[in-house]
């Protein structure tokens, strides 16, 4: 037994805590210090601040937690809404309090706060990335010539994360979605032209129902495309719906199209159920990401974990290791 071995085992113990490593990866949420700090209602479990339970991200998270007894013993997933989650995040951020949220990119919160994804070292979320996708009811493209023109625009609509960010931020800073969409269209005439081409409406009486979900990125893309279509002469019935209703309504034909799908990963639960009865038209944004996100102050080793359950646990171990009075065996006993 050498001092080096003892110091080696000490530094391993040190690496196991958020105090010495910072909170940077999902596996560290199981650390009892973190569980306690995230226990908002005092029931002994940490809280993950979520969004609407119809979202793909919540479906994935809930399936992971409920299917894993270690996690379900330590965590509750709190359902809310996109705005409920960002309100909770804003409050925690103002007082530098611990919080873990379900978030995604693109989202304006990354422009407003210093946030970071926890590294997914437990396989909580699917890997491989996602697209925001335009979906239509089957047969929209063969309904009539007017619908074919609309469908042609849908099959070209595509923008970037930066484009989406600019509209989301404008809305977050107080612009109405319609005003933010108009400002984007005015400043991106040539892009809009690549979407519309020569496909203007030929029948203003034929109404199309456009469904969207109230997440900030899909509010932004839907308002932009809705305005582009309206200005091209199409008669659009614009409807905010829950994610599950968007899919079931596309499948039964009562909804004509949406730009609120996240596929193939995030909303795989819906896609596996409905893919044979829905038309995947076109990816409208690439590089979409979901995950667990924390304010970056939680990643610092200087962060004070105020609800620490084992304060001072590391210090006595360190002293013992230095003087060489403890063997790895007894060290292990203490850990257990
Ligand atoms: N989201 C935002 C959605 C898609 C857009 C990631 C919260 C979800 O289904 O999870």
mmCIF file of C-alpha atoms and ligand atoms in Angstrom:
data_model
loop_
_atom_site.group_PDB
_atom_site.id
_atom_site.type_symbol
_atom_site.label_atom_id
_atom_site.label_comp_id
_atom_site.label_asym_id
_atom_site.label_seq_id
_atom_site.Cartn_x
_atom_site.Cartn_y
_atom_site.Cartn_z
ATOM 1 C CA UNK A 1 0.000 0.000 0.000
ATOM 2 C CA UNK A 2 1.574 3.234 -1.124
ATOM 3 C CA UNK A 3 0.598 6.808 -0.468
ATOM 4 C CA UNK A 4 -0.024 7.116 -4.191
ATOM 5 C CA UNK A 5 -2.585 4.316 -4.103
ATOM 6 C CA UNK A 6 -4.282 5.950 -1.145
ATOM 7 C CA UNK A 7 -4.325 9.311 -2.840
ATOM 8 C CA UNK A 8 -5.606 7.581 -5.955
ATOM 9 C CA UNK A 9 -8.549 6.169 -4.097
ATOM 10 C CA UNK A 10 -9.139 9.539 -2.493
ATOM 11 C CA UNK A 11 -9.303 11.314 -5.810
ATOM 12 C CA UNK A 12 -11.699 8.671 -7.093
ATOM 13 C CA UNK A 13 -13.949 9.394 -4.135
ATOM 14 C CA UNK A 14 -13.552 13.089 -4.905
ATOM 15 C CA UNK A 15 -14.583 12.562 -8.514
ATOM 16 C CA UNK A 16 -17.802 10.969 -7.406
ATOM 17 C CA UNK A 17 -19.231 14.178 -5.977
ATOM 18 C CA UNK A 18 -20.636 17.297 -7.583
ATOM 19 C CA UNK A 19 -18.705 19.405 -5.063
ATOM 20 C CA UNK A 20 -15.381 18.335 -6.537
ATOM 21 C CA UNK A 21 -16.448 17.802 -10.137
ATOM 22 C CA UNK A 22 -19.345 20.170 -10.776
ATOM 23 C CA UNK A 23 -22.692 18.928 -12.057
ATOM 24 C CA UNK A 24 -22.034 18.129 -15.694
ATOM 25 C CA UNK A 25 -23.577 14.753 -16.446
ATOM 26 C CA UNK A 26 -26.920 13.063 -15.940
ATOM 27 C CA UNK A 27 -25.529 10.194 -13.816
ATOM 28 C CA UNK A 28 -24.533 12.735 -11.137
ATOM 29 C CA UNK A 29 -28.201 13.496 -10.497
ATOM 30 C CA UNK A 30 -28.234 10.271 -8.460
ATOM 31 C CA UNK A 31 -25.772 11.817 -5.970
ATOM 32 C CA UNK A 32 -27.760 12.200 -2.733
ATOM 33 C CA UNK A 33 -26.593 15.811 -2.399
ATOM 34 C CA UNK A 34 -28.173 16.652 -5.742
ATOM 35 C CA UNK A 35 -31.368 14.717 -5.022
ATOM 36 C CA UNK A 36 -31.803 16.693 -1.782
ATOM 37 C CA UNK A 37 -31.065 20.016 -3.418
ATOM 38 C CA UNK A 38 -33.668 19.326 -6.121
ATOM 39 C CA UNK A 39 -36.330 18.125 -3.680
ATOM 40 C CA UNK A 40 -38.731 21.057 -3.963
ATOM 41 C CA UNK A 41 -41.664 19.559 -2.021
ATOM 42 C CA UNK A 42 -39.743 17.690 0.678
ATOM 43 C CA UNK A 43 -40.928 14.208 -0.329
ATOM 44 C CA UNK A 44 -37.375 12.868 -0.403
ATOM 45 C CA UNK A 45 -37.156 12.839 -4.199
ATOM 46 C CA UNK A 46 -35.539 15.337 -6.529
ATOM 47 C CA UNK A 47 -37.724 17.178 -9.033
ATOM 48 C CA UNK A 48 -37.044 17.405 -12.745
ATOM 49 C CA UNK A 49 -39.006 20.405 -14.022
ATOM 50 C CA UNK A 50 -40.765 19.258 -17.168
ATOM 51 C CA UNK A 51 -43.235 20.557 -19.749
ATOM 52 C CA UNK A 52 -46.539 19.284 -21.207
ATOM 53 C CA UNK A 53 -46.889 15.536 -20.800
ATOM 54 C CA UNK A 54 -47.972 15.191 -24.446
ATOM 55 C CA UNK A 55 -44.517 16.203 -25.654
ATOM 56 C CA UNK A 56 -42.134 13.604 -26.995
ATOM 57 C CA UNK A 57 -39.415 14.721 -24.601
ATOM 58 C CA UNK A 58 -41.623 14.092 -21.547
ATOM 59 C CA UNK A 59 -42.694 10.740 -22.962
ATOM 60 C CA UNK A 60 -39.048 9.674 -23.267
ATOM 61 C CA UNK A 61 -38.124 10.998 -19.819
ATOM 62 C CA UNK A 62 -41.127 9.438 -18.060
ATOM 63 C CA UNK A 63 -40.493 6.085 -19.736
ATOM 64 C CA UNK A 64 -36.854 6.154 -18.622
ATOM 65 C CA UNK A 65 -37.617 7.090 -14.995
ATOM 66 C CA UNK A 66 -40.589 4.776 -14.513
ATOM 67 C CA UNK A 67 -38.740 1.899 -16.151
ATOM 68 C CA UNK A 68 -35.727 2.248 -13.875
ATOM 69 C CA UNK A 69 -36.231 1.672 -10.139
ATOM 70 C CA UNK A 70 -33.029 3.483 -9.122
ATOM 71 C CA UNK A 71 -34.243 6.616 -10.864
ATOM 72 C CA UNK A 72 -37.904 6.351 -9.863
ATOM 73 C CA UNK A 73 -36.857 6.002 -6.202
ATOM 74 C CA UNK A 74 -34.941 9.268 -6.452
ATOM 75 C CA UNK A 75 -36.792 11.481 -8.958
ATOM 76 C CA UNK A 76 -40.198 12.912 -9.770
ATOM 77 C CA UNK A 77 -40.824 14.419 -13.197
ATOM 78 C CA UNK A 78 -43.020 17.481 -12.720
ATOM 79 C CA UNK A 79 -45.296 18.066 -15.708
ATOM 80 C CA UNK A 80 -46.144 21.635 -16.594
ATOM 81 C CA UNK A 81 -45.952 23.497 -19.920
ATOM 82 C CA UNK A 82 -43.293 25.216 -21.994
ATOM 83 C CA UNK A 83 -43.995 28.516 -20.257
ATOM 84 C CA UNK A 84 -44.395 26.866 -16.826
ATOM 85 C CA UNK A 85 -40.925 25.382 -17.221
ATOM 86 C CA UNK A 86 -39.300 28.649 -18.345
ATOM 87 C CA UNK A 87 -40.997 30.553 -15.498
ATOM 88 C CA UNK A 88 -39.579 28.074 -12.963
ATOM 89 C CA UNK A 89 -36.195 28.305 -14.659
ATOM 90 C CA UNK A 90 -36.235 32.115 -14.537
ATOM 91 C CA UNK A 91 -37.097 32.096 -10.826
ATOM 92 C CA UNK A 92 -34.356 29.610 -9.930
ATOM 93 C CA UNK A 93 -31.875 31.502 -12.097
ATOM 94 C CA UNK A 94 -32.573 34.794 -10.319
ATOM 95 C CA UNK A 95 -31.528 33.292 -6.966
ATOM 96 C CA UNK A 96 -28.915 30.862 -8.348
ATOM 97 C CA UNK A 97 -30.916 27.955 -6.975
ATOM 98 C CA UNK A 98 -30.606 24.357 -8.122
ATOM 99 C CA UNK A 99 -32.947 23.343 -10.949
ATOM 100 C CA UNK A 100 -32.934 20.749 -13.733
ATOM 101 C CA UNK A 101 -35.307 21.244 -16.657
ATOM 102 C CA UNK A 102 -36.311 19.451 -19.834
ATOM 103 C CA UNK A 103 -35.191 21.758 -22.623
ATOM 104 C CA UNK A 104 -34.434 21.642 -26.319
ATOM 105 C CA UNK A 105 -32.624 23.526 -29.045
ATOM 106 C CA UNK A 106 -33.554 25.770 -30.693
ATOM 107 C CA UNK A 107 -35.014 27.614 -27.684
ATOM 108 C CA UNK A 108 -34.753 31.293 -26.713
ATOM 109 C CA UNK A 109 -33.782 30.350 -23.119
ATOM 110 C CA UNK A 110 -30.224 29.647 -24.347
ATOM 111 C CA UNK A 111 -29.972 33.285 -25.474
ATOM 112 C CA UNK A 112 -31.354 34.681 -22.243
ATOM 113 C CA UNK A 113 -29.593 32.522 -19.652
ATOM 114 C CA UNK A 114 -26.276 30.708 -19.334
ATOM 115 C CA UNK A 115 -27.424 27.114 -19.649
ATOM 116 C CA UNK A 116 -25.854 23.812 -20.538
ATOM 117 C CA UNK A 117 -26.988 20.296 -21.409
ATOM 118 C CA UNK A 118 -26.042 17.640 -18.873
ATOM 119 C CA UNK A 119 -23.977 15.052 -20.699
ATOM 120 C CA UNK A 120 -26.194 12.030 -21.276
ATOM 121 C CA UNK A 121 -24.000 9.265 -19.838
ATOM 122 C CA UNK A 122 -26.949 7.029 -18.919
ATOM 123 C CA UNK A 123 -28.740 6.808 -22.283
ATOM 124 C CA UNK A 124 -31.762 8.750 -21.070
ATOM 125 C CA UNK A 125 -32.465 10.263 -24.493
ATOM 126 C CA UNK A 126 -32.079 8.741 -27.946
ATOM 127 C CA UNK A 127 -28.862 9.648 -29.718
ATOM 128 C CA UNK A 128 -28.653 10.561 -33.381
ATOM 129 C CA UNK A 129 -30.296 13.974 -33.493
ATOM 130 C CA UNK A 130 -33.573 15.188 -34.815
ATOM 131 C CA UNK A 131 -35.304 17.404 -37.329
ATOM 132 C CA UNK A 132 -38.332 19.603 -37.044
ATOM 133 C CA UNK A 133 -40.598 18.097 -39.664
ATOM 134 C CA UNK A 134 -43.565 19.204 -41.751
ATOM 135 C CA UNK A 135 -46.289 16.541 -41.811
ATOM 136 C CA UNK A 136 -49.532 16.454 -43.790
ATOM 137 C CA UNK A 137 -52.648 14.315 -43.924
ATOM 138 C CA UNK A 138 -52.428 11.629 -46.564
ATOM 139 C CA UNK A 139 -53.830 12.850 -49.842
ATOM 140 C CA UNK A 140 -53.361 16.574 -49.276
ATOM 141 C CA UNK A 141 -51.131 16.746 -52.360
ATOM 142 C CA UNK A 142 -53.721 15.079 -54.595
ATOM 143 C CA UNK A 143 -56.827 16.908 -53.342
ATOM 144 C CA UNK A 144 -56.889 19.506 -56.142
ATOM 145 C CA UNK A 145 -54.618 21.965 -57.971
ATOM 146 C CA UNK A 146 -54.908 24.590 -55.223
ATOM 147 C CA UNK A 147 -53.883 22.076 -52.546
ATOM 148 C CA UNK A 148 -51.010 20.978 -54.759
ATOM 149 C CA UNK A 149 -49.686 24.562 -54.776
ATOM 150 C CA UNK A 150 -49.863 24.697 -50.986
ATOM 151 C CA UNK A 151 -48.171 21.304 -50.747
ATOM 152 C CA UNK A 152 -45.340 22.510 -52.990
ATOM 153 C CA UNK A 153 -44.623 25.326 -50.519
ATOM 154 C CA UNK A 154 -44.725 22.878 -47.594
ATOM 155 C CA UNK A 155 -42.201 20.673 -49.353
ATOM 156 C CA UNK A 156 -39.757 23.607 -49.661
ATOM 157 C CA UNK A 157 -40.228 25.322 -46.281
ATOM 158 C CA UNK A 158 -36.896 25.139 -44.439
ATOM 159 C CA UNK A 159 -34.986 27.490 -42.185
ATOM 160 C CA UNK A 160 -32.002 27.450 -39.817
ATOM 161 C CA UNK A 161 -31.579 27.379 -36.060
ATOM 162 C CA UNK A 162 -30.409 31.022 -36.263
ATOM 163 C CA UNK A 163 -33.563 32.005 -38.187
ATOM 164 C CA UNK A 164 -35.759 30.297 -35.629
ATOM 165 C CA UNK A 165 -33.824 31.880 -32.749
ATOM 166 C CA UNK A 166 -34.361 35.378 -34.125
ATOM 167 C CA UNK A 167 -38.147 34.960 -34.276
ATOM 168 C CA UNK A 168 -38.363 33.242 -30.872
ATOM 169 C CA UNK A 169 -36.306 35.984 -29.252
ATOM 170 C CA UNK A 170 -38.423 38.744 -30.798
ATOM 171 C CA UNK A 171 -41.541 37.074 -29.367
ATOM 172 C CA UNK A 172 -39.866 36.565 -25.996
ATOM 173 C CA UNK A 173 -38.910 40.251 -25.987
ATOM 174 C CA UNK A 174 -42.547 41.260 -26.357
ATOM 175 C CA UNK A 175 -43.442 41.205 -30.060
ATOM 176 C CA UNK A 176 -46.672 39.422 -30.969
ATOM 177 C CA UNK A 177 -46.007 36.195 -32.900
ATOM 178 C CA UNK A 178 -47.624 37.790 -35.967
ATOM 179 C CA UNK A 179 -45.437 40.911 -35.747
ATOM 180 C CA UNK A 180 -42.283 38.852 -35.221
ATOM 181 C CA UNK A 181 -43.220 36.692 -38.210
ATOM 182 C CA UNK A 182 -43.841 39.754 -40.408
ATOM 183 C CA UNK A 183 -40.489 41.266 -39.389
ATOM 184 C CA UNK A 184 -38.726 38.030 -40.325
ATOM 185 C CA UNK A 185 -40.511 37.804 -43.690
ATOM 186 C CA UNK A 186 -39.692 41.444 -44.496
ATOM 187 C CA UNK A 187 -36.010 40.932 -43.793
ATOM 188 C CA UNK A 188 -35.774 37.534 -45.549
ATOM 189 C CA UNK A 189 -37.535 38.149 -48.858
ATOM 190 C CA UNK A 190 -35.241 35.991 -50.949
ATOM 191 C CA UNK A 191 -35.490 33.032 -48.550
ATOM 192 C CA UNK A 192 -39.284 33.320 -48.553
ATOM 193 C CA UNK A 193 -39.183 33.336 -52.355
ATOM 194 C CA UNK A 194 -37.393 29.985 -52.365
ATOM 195 C CA UNK A 195 -40.314 28.578 -50.372
ATOM 196 C CA UNK A 196 -43.158 30.092 -52.383
ATOM 197 C CA UNK A 197 -41.816 29.984 -55.920
ATOM 198 C CA UNK A 198 -44.776 30.443 -58.262
ATOM 199 C CA UNK A 199 -47.183 28.464 -56.093
ATOM 200 C CA UNK A 200 -49.787 31.075 -55.244
ATOM 201 C CA UNK A 201 -53.328 30.068 -54.264
ATOM 202 C CA UNK A 202 -55.849 29.532 -57.054
ATOM 203 C CA UNK A 203 -58.900 29.025 -54.795
ATOM 204 C CA UNK A 204 -59.294 31.389 -51.848
ATOM 205 C CA UNK A 205 -62.405 29.610 -50.620
ATOM 206 C CA UNK A 206 -60.718 26.308 -49.989
ATOM 207 C CA UNK A 207 -59.705 26.305 -46.323
ATOM 208 C CA UNK A 208 -56.724 24.392 -44.927
ATOM 209 C CA UNK A 209 -56.362 23.621 -41.228
ATOM 210 C CA UNK A 210 -52.836 24.201 -39.921
ATOM 211 C CA UNK A 211 -52.221 22.681 -36.472
ATOM 212 C CA UNK A 212 -49.383 23.722 -34.174
ATOM 213 C CA UNK A 213 -48.216 23.015 -30.613
ATOM 214 C CA UNK A 214 -47.394 25.870 -28.215
ATOM 215 C CA UNK A 215 -43.664 25.286 -27.833
ATOM 216 C CA UNK A 216 -41.628 28.413 -28.507
ATOM 217 C CA UNK A 217 -39.868 27.052 -31.610
ATOM 218 C CA UNK A 218 -43.054 25.742 -33.187
ATOM 219 C CA UNK A 219 -44.962 28.940 -32.365
ATOM 220 C CA UNK A 220 -42.220 30.730 -34.286
ATOM 221 C CA UNK A 221 -42.111 28.486 -37.370
ATOM 222 C CA UNK A 222 -45.901 28.178 -37.560
ATOM 223 C CA UNK A 223 -46.503 31.906 -37.397
ATOM 224 C CA UNK A 224 -43.942 32.560 -40.099
ATOM 225 C CA UNK A 225 -45.268 29.901 -42.485
ATOM 226 C CA UNK A 226 -48.901 30.801 -41.763
ATOM 227 C CA UNK A 227 -48.207 34.410 -42.767
ATOM 228 C CA UNK A 228 -46.298 33.358 -45.870
ATOM 229 C CA UNK A 229 -49.212 31.135 -46.933
ATOM 230 C CA UNK A 230 -51.820 33.791 -46.186
ATOM 231 C CA UNK A 231 -49.849 36.357 -48.159
ATOM 232 C CA UNK A 232 -49.718 33.850 -51.027
ATOM 233 C CA UNK A 233 -53.512 33.830 -51.007
ATOM 234 C CA UNK A 234 -54.223 30.611 -49.083
ATOM 235 C CA UNK A 235 -57.144 30.423 -46.658
ATOM 236 C CA UNK A 236 -55.625 29.100 -43.414
ATOM 237 C CA UNK A 237 -57.485 27.976 -40.295
ATOM 238 C CA UNK A 238 -54.730 28.189 -37.670
ATOM 239 C CA UNK A 239 -55.235 25.921 -34.634
ATOM 240 C CA UNK A 240 -53.211 25.423 -31.454
ATOM 241 C CA UNK A 241 -53.454 21.786 -30.324
ATOM 242 C CA UNK A 242 -51.813 19.270 -27.994
ATOM 243 C CA UNK A 243 -49.164 17.150 -29.673
ATOM 244 C CA UNK A 244 -51.229 13.968 -29.454
ATOM 245 C CA UNK A 245 -54.205 15.685 -31.105
ATOM 246 C CA UNK A 246 -51.991 16.956 -33.945
ATOM 247 C CA UNK A 247 -50.987 13.383 -34.782
ATOM 248 C CA UNK A 248 -54.422 11.779 -34.374
ATOM 249 C CA UNK A 249 -56.050 14.580 -36.424
ATOM 250 C CA UNK A 250 -53.523 14.268 -39.248
ATOM 251 C CA UNK A 251 -54.149 10.531 -39.251
ATOM 252 C CA UNK A 252 -57.962 10.872 -39.407
ATOM 253 C CA UNK A 253 -57.728 13.662 -41.989
ATOM 254 C CA UNK A 254 -59.320 16.418 -39.876
ATOM 255 C CA UNK A 255 -56.042 18.359 -39.857
ATOM 256 C CA UNK A 256 -54.305 19.241 -43.129
ATOM 257 C CA UNK A 257 -50.739 19.850 -41.991
ATOM 258 C CA UNK A 258 -48.345 20.799 -39.180
ATOM 259 C CA UNK A 259 -44.780 22.041 -38.784
ATOM 260 C CA UNK A 260 -44.600 20.987 -35.100
ATOM 261 C CA UNK A 261 -43.247 17.439 -35.446
ATOM 262 C CA UNK A 262 -39.839 16.479 -34.021
ATOM 263 C CA UNK A 263 -38.661 13.321 -35.744
ATOM 264 C CA UNK A 264 -37.431 10.660 -36.008
ATOM 265 C CA UNK A 265 -36.405 10.525 -32.327
ATOM 266 C CA UNK A 266 -38.256 12.912 -30.028
ATOM 267 C CA UNK A 267 -41.807 12.044 -31.069
ATOM 268 C CA UNK A 268 -41.055 8.424 -31.983
ATOM 269 C CA UNK A 269 -43.931 7.417 -29.689
ATOM 270 C CA UNK A 270 -46.407 9.159 -31.995
ATOM 271 C CA UNK A 271 -44.649 8.309 -35.233
ATOM 272 C CA UNK A 272 -44.595 4.573 -34.494
ATOM 273 C CA UNK A 273 -48.336 4.744 -33.866
ATOM 274 C CA UNK A 274 -49.346 6.860 -36.872
ATOM 275 C CA UNK A 275 -46.629 6.660 -39.530
ATOM 276 C CA UNK A 276 -48.665 4.551 -41.939
ATOM 277 C CA UNK A 277 -51.482 7.113 -41.993
ATOM 278 C CA UNK A 278 -49.524 10.400 -42.113
ATOM 279 C CA UNK A 279 -47.484 11.956 -44.934
ATOM 280 C CA UNK A 280 -43.917 12.989 -43.912
ATOM 281 C CA UNK A 281 -43.483 15.994 -46.224
ATOM 282 C CA UNK A 282 -40.118 17.588 -45.458
ATOM 283 C CA UNK A 283 -37.696 18.447 -42.641
ATOM 284 C CA UNK A 284 -38.055 22.196 -42.007
ATOM 285 C CA UNK A 285 -35.113 22.551 -39.557
ATOM 286 C CA UNK A 286 -32.015 20.408 -38.977
ATOM 287 C CA UNK A 287 -29.995 20.022 -35.787
ATOM 288 C CA UNK A 288 -32.809 19.835 -33.250
ATOM 289 C CA UNK A 289 -31.704 18.589 -29.808
ATOM 290 C CA UNK A 290 -33.450 17.580 -26.563
ATOM 291 C CA UNK A 291 -32.063 16.862 -23.107
ATOM 292 C CA UNK A 292 -31.771 17.774 -19.447
ATOM 293 C CA UNK A 293 -30.452 21.290 -18.961
ATOM 294 C CA UNK A 294 -29.047 23.164 -15.970
ATOM 295 C CA UNK A 295 -27.881 26.744 -15.409
ATOM 296 C CA UNK A 296 -24.091 26.771 -15.802
ATOM 297 C CA UNK A 297 -23.627 27.973 -12.195
ATOM 298 C CA UNK A 298 -24.518 24.393 -11.161
ATOM 299 C CA UNK A 299 -21.551 23.064 -13.144
ATOM 300 C CA UNK A 300 -19.023 25.010 -11.056
ATOM 301 C CA UNK A 301 -17.122 23.279 -8.269
ATOM 302 C CA UNK A 302 -17.648 26.451 -6.238
ATOM 303 C CA UNK A 303 -21.428 26.039 -6.305
ATOM 304 C CA UNK A 304 -22.859 25.749 -2.794
ATOM 305 C CA UNK A 305 -25.100 22.710 -2.557
ATOM 306 C CA UNK A 306 -27.091 24.099 0.350
ATOM 307 C CA UNK A 307 -29.110 20.940 0.997
ATOM 308 C CA UNK A 308 -26.016 18.743 1.225
ATOM 309 C CA UNK A 309 -26.852 15.578 3.144
ATOM 310 C CA UNK A 310 -23.264 14.641 3.982
ATOM 311 C CA UNK A 311 -21.389 17.867 4.734
ATOM 312 C CA UNK A 312 -17.702 17.429 5.415
ATOM 313 C CA UNK A 313 -17.700 13.779 4.363
ATOM 314 C CA UNK A 314 -14.642 14.129 2.155
ATOM 315 C CA UNK A 315 -12.361 16.052 4.561
ATOM 316 C CA UNK A 316 -11.748 13.353 7.202
ATOM 317 C CA UNK A 317 -11.101 10.804 4.467
ATOM 318 C CA UNK A 318 -8.494 13.049 2.953
ATOM 319 C CA UNK A 319 -6.620 13.502 6.250
ATOM 320 C CA UNK A 320 -6.655 9.764 6.892
ATOM 321 C CA UNK A 321 -5.315 9.053 3.421
ATOM 322 C CA UNK A 322 -2.485 11.537 3.838
ATOM 323 C CA UNK A 323 -1.204 10.064 7.075
ATOM 324 C CA UNK A 324 -1.534 6.591 5.612
ATOM 325 C CA UNK A 325 -3.522 5.164 8.510
ATOM 326 C CA UNK A 326 -6.350 3.787 6.473
ATOM 327 C CA UNK A 327 -6.311 0.902 4.069
ATOM 328 C CA UNK A 328 -8.371 0.740 0.893
ATOM 329 C CA UNK A 329 -10.436 -1.936 2.663
ATOM 330 C CA UNK A 330 -11.543 0.245 5.535
ATOM 331 C CA UNK A 331 -12.013 3.121 3.144
ATOM 332 C CA UNK A 332 -14.443 0.964 1.222
ATOM 333 C CA UNK A 333 -16.257 0.060 4.435
ATOM 334 C CA UNK A 334 -16.695 3.730 5.247
ATOM 335 C CA UNK A 335 -18.077 4.339 1.764
ATOM 336 C CA UNK A 336 -20.655 1.624 2.263
HETATM 337 N N1 LIG B 1 -40.126 19.789 -27.742
HETATM 338 C C1 LIG B 1 -40.139 21.045 -28.493
HETATM 339 C C2 LIG B 1 -41.173 18.988 -28.401
HETATM 340 C C3 LIG B 1 -40.974 19.252 -29.810
HETATM 341 C C4 LIG B 1 -40.629 20.708 -29.839
HETATM 342 C C5 LIG B 1 -38.819 19.215 -27.816
HETATM 343 C C6 LIG B 1 -40.506 20.088 -26.381
HETATM 344 C C7 LIG B 1 -41.352 17.546 -27.937
HETATM 345 O O1 LIG B 1 -42.160 16.822 -28.501
HETATM 346 O O2 LIG B 1 -40.711 17.146 -26.965
#
